[in-house]
PDB file of C-alpha atoms in Angstrom:
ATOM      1  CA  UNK A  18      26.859  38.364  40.864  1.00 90.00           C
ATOM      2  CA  UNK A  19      24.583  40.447  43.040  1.00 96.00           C
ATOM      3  CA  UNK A  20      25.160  41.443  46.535  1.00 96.00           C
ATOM      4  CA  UNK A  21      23.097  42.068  49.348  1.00 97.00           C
ATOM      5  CA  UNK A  22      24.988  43.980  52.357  1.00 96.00           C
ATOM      6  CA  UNK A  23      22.760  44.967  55.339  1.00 95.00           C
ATOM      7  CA  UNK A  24      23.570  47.084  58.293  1.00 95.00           C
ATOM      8  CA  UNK A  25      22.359  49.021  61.432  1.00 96.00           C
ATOM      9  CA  UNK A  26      21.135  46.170  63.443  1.00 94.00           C
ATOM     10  CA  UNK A  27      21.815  45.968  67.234  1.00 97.00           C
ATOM     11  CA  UNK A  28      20.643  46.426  71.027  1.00 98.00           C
ATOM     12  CA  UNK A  29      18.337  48.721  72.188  1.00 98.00           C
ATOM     13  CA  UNK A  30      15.605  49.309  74.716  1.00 98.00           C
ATOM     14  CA  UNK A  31      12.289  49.358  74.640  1.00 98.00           C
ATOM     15  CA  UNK A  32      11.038  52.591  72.957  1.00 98.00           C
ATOM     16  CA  UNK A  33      14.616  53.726  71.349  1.00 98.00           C
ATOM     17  CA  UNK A  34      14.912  53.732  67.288  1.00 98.00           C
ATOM     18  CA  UNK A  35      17.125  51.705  64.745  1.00 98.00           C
ATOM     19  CA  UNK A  36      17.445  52.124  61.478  1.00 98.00           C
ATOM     20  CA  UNK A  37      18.400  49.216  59.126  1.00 98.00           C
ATOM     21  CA  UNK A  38      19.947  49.841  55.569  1.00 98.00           C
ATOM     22  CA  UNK A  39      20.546  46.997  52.253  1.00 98.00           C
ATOM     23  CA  UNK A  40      22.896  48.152  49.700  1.00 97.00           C
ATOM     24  CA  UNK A  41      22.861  46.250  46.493  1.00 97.00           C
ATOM     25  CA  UNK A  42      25.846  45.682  44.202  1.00 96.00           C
ATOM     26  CA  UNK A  43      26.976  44.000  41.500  1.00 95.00           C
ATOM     27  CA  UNK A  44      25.104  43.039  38.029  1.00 93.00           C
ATOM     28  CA  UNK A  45      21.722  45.047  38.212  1.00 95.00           C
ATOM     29  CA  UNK A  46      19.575  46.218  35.752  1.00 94.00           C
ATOM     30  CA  UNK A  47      16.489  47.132  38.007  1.00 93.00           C
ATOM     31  CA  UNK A  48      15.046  46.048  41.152  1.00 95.00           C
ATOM     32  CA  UNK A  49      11.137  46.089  41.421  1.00 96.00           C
ATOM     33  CA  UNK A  50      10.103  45.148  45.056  1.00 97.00           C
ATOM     34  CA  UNK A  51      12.744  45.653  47.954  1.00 97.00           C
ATOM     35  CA  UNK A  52      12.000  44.703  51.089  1.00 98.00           C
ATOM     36  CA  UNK A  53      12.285  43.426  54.937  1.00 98.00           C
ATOM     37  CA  UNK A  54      11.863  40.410  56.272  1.00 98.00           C
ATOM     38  CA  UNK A  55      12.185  38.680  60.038  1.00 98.00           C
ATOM     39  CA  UNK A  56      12.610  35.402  61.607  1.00 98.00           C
ATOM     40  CA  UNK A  57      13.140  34.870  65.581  1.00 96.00           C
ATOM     41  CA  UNK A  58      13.627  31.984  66.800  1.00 92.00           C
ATOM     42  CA  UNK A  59      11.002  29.262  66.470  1.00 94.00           C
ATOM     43  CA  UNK A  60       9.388  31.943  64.086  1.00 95.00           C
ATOM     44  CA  UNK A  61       8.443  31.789  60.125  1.00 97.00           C
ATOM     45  CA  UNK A  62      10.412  34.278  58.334  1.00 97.00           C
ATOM     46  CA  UNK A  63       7.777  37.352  58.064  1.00 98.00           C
ATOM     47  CA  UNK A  64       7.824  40.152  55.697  1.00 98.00           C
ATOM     48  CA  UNK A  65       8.140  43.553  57.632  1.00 98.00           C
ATOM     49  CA  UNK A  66       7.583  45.851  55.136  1.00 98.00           C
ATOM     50  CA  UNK A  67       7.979  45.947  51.309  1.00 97.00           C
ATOM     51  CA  UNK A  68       7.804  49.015  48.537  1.00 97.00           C
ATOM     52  CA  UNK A  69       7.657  49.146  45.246  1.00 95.00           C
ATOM     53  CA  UNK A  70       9.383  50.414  41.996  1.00 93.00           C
ATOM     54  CA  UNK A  71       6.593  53.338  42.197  1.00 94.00           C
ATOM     55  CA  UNK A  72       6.904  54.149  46.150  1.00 93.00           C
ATOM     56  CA  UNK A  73       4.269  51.749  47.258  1.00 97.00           C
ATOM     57  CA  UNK A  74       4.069  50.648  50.742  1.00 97.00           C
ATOM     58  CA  UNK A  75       3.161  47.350  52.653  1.00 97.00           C
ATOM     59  CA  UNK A  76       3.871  46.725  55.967  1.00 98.00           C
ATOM     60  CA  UNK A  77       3.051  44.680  58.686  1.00 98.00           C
ATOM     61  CA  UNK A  78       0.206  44.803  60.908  1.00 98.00           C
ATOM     62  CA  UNK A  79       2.199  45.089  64.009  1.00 97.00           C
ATOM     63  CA  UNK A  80       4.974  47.460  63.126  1.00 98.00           C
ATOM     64  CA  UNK A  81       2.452  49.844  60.848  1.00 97.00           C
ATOM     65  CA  UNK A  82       2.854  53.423  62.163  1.00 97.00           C
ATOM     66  CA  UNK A  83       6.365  52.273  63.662  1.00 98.00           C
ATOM     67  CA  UNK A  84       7.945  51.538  60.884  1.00 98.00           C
ATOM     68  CA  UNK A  85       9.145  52.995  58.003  1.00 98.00           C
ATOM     69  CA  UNK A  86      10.600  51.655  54.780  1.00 98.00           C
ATOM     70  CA  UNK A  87      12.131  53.922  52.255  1.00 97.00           C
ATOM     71  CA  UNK A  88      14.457  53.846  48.825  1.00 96.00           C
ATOM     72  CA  UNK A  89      17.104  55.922  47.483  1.00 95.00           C
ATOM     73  CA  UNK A  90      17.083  54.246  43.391  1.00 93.00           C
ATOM     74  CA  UNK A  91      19.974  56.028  42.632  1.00 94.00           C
ATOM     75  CA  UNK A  92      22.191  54.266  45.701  1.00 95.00           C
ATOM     76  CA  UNK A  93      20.106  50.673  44.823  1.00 96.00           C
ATOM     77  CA  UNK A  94      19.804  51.105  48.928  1.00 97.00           C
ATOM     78  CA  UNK A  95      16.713  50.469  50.848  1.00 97.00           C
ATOM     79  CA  UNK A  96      16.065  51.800  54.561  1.00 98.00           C
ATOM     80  CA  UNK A  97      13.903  50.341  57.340  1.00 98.00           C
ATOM     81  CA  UNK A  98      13.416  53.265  60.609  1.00 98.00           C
ATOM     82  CA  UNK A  99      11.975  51.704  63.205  1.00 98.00           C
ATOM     83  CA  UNK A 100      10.885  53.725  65.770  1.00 98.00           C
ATOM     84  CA  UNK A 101       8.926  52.576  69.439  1.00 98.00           C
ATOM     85  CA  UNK A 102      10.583  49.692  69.268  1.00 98.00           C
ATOM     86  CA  UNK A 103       9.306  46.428  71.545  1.00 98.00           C
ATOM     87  CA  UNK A 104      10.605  43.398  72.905  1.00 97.00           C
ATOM     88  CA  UNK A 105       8.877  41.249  70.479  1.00 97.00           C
ATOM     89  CA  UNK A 106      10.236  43.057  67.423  1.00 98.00           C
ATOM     90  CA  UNK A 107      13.422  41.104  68.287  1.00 98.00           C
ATOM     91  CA  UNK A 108      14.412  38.899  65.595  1.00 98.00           C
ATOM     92  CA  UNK A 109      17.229  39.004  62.715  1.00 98.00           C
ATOM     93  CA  UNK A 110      16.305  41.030  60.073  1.00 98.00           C
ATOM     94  CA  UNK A 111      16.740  40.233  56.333  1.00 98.00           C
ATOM     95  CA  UNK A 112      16.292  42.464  53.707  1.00 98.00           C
ATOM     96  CA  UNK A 113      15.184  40.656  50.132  1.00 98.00           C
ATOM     97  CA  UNK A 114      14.848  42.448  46.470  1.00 97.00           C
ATOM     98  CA  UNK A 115      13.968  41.715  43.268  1.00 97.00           C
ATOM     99  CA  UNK A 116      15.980  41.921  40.963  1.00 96.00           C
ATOM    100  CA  UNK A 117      16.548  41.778  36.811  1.00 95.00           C
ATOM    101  CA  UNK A 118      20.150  41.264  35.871  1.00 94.00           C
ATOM    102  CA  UNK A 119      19.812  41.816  31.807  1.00 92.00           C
ATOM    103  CA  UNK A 120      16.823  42.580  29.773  1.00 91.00           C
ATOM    104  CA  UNK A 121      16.291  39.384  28.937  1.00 93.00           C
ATOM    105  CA  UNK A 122      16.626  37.425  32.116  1.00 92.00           C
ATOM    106  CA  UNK A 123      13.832  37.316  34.493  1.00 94.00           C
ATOM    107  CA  UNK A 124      13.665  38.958  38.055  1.00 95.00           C
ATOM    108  CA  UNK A 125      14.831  36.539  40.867  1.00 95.00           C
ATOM    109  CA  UNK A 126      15.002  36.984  44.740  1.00 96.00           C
ATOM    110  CA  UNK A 127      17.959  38.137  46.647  1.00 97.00           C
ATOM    111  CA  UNK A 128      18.485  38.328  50.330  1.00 97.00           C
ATOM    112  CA  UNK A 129      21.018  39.952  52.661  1.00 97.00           C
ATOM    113  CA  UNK A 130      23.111  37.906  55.463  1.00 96.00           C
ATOM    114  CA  UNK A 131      20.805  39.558  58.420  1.00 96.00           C
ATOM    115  CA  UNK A 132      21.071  41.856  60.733  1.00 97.00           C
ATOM    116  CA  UNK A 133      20.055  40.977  64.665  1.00 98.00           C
ATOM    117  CA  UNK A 134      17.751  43.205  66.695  1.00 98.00           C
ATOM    118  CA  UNK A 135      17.440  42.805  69.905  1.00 98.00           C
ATOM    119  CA  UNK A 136      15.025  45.063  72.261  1.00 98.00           C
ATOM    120  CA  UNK A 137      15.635  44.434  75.640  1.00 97.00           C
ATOM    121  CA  UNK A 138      15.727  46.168  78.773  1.00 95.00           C
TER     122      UNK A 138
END
């Protein structure tokens, strides 16, 4: 089983910082891609910001320079600091990996249980 356990969500105002963290457990062998995703409501589910097994970034055109993703291997834990936050950055936030179980299975998609951000004044 693999386990996806976000935290770090919550209520701020405009401007302030959060930072969001996904700690994986359970049967891993290696996650590639780990990432953040967001959904508010009447939304798609977005991706935030992704980055890969070598350090390589993606994020989204709204949040880039704002937002931050990071990984600590070692901890199989992922970060998101979001800084300047705005009112339409509200939304729950997921985080998603991928992840190989043995060396022969094949890497699959796991999320976390979300996180709600809400930027209000």
């Amino acid at each position: 089983q693999v386990q996806l356990v976000e935290s770090g969500g919550g209520l701020v105002q405009p401007g302030e910082s959060l930072r969001l963290s996904c700690a994986a457990s359970g049967s891993i062998l290696v996650i590639s891609t780990m990432g953040w995703y967001r959904q508010a409501p009447g939304n798609q589910r977005e991706l935030v910001a992704d980055i890969n097994s070598v350090g390589n970034t993606n994020y989204l055109d709204s949040v880039e320079g704002r937002f931050t993703i990071s990984r600590d291997n070692a901890k199989n834990t992922w970060y998101l600091q979001m800084n300047s936050l705005k009112p339409e950055d509200t939304a729950v936030y997921y985080c998603n990996a991928r992840i190989k179980k043995t060396w022969t299975s094949r890497f699959d998609d796991y999320w976390g249980q979300g996180t709600q951000v809400t930027v209000s004044s």
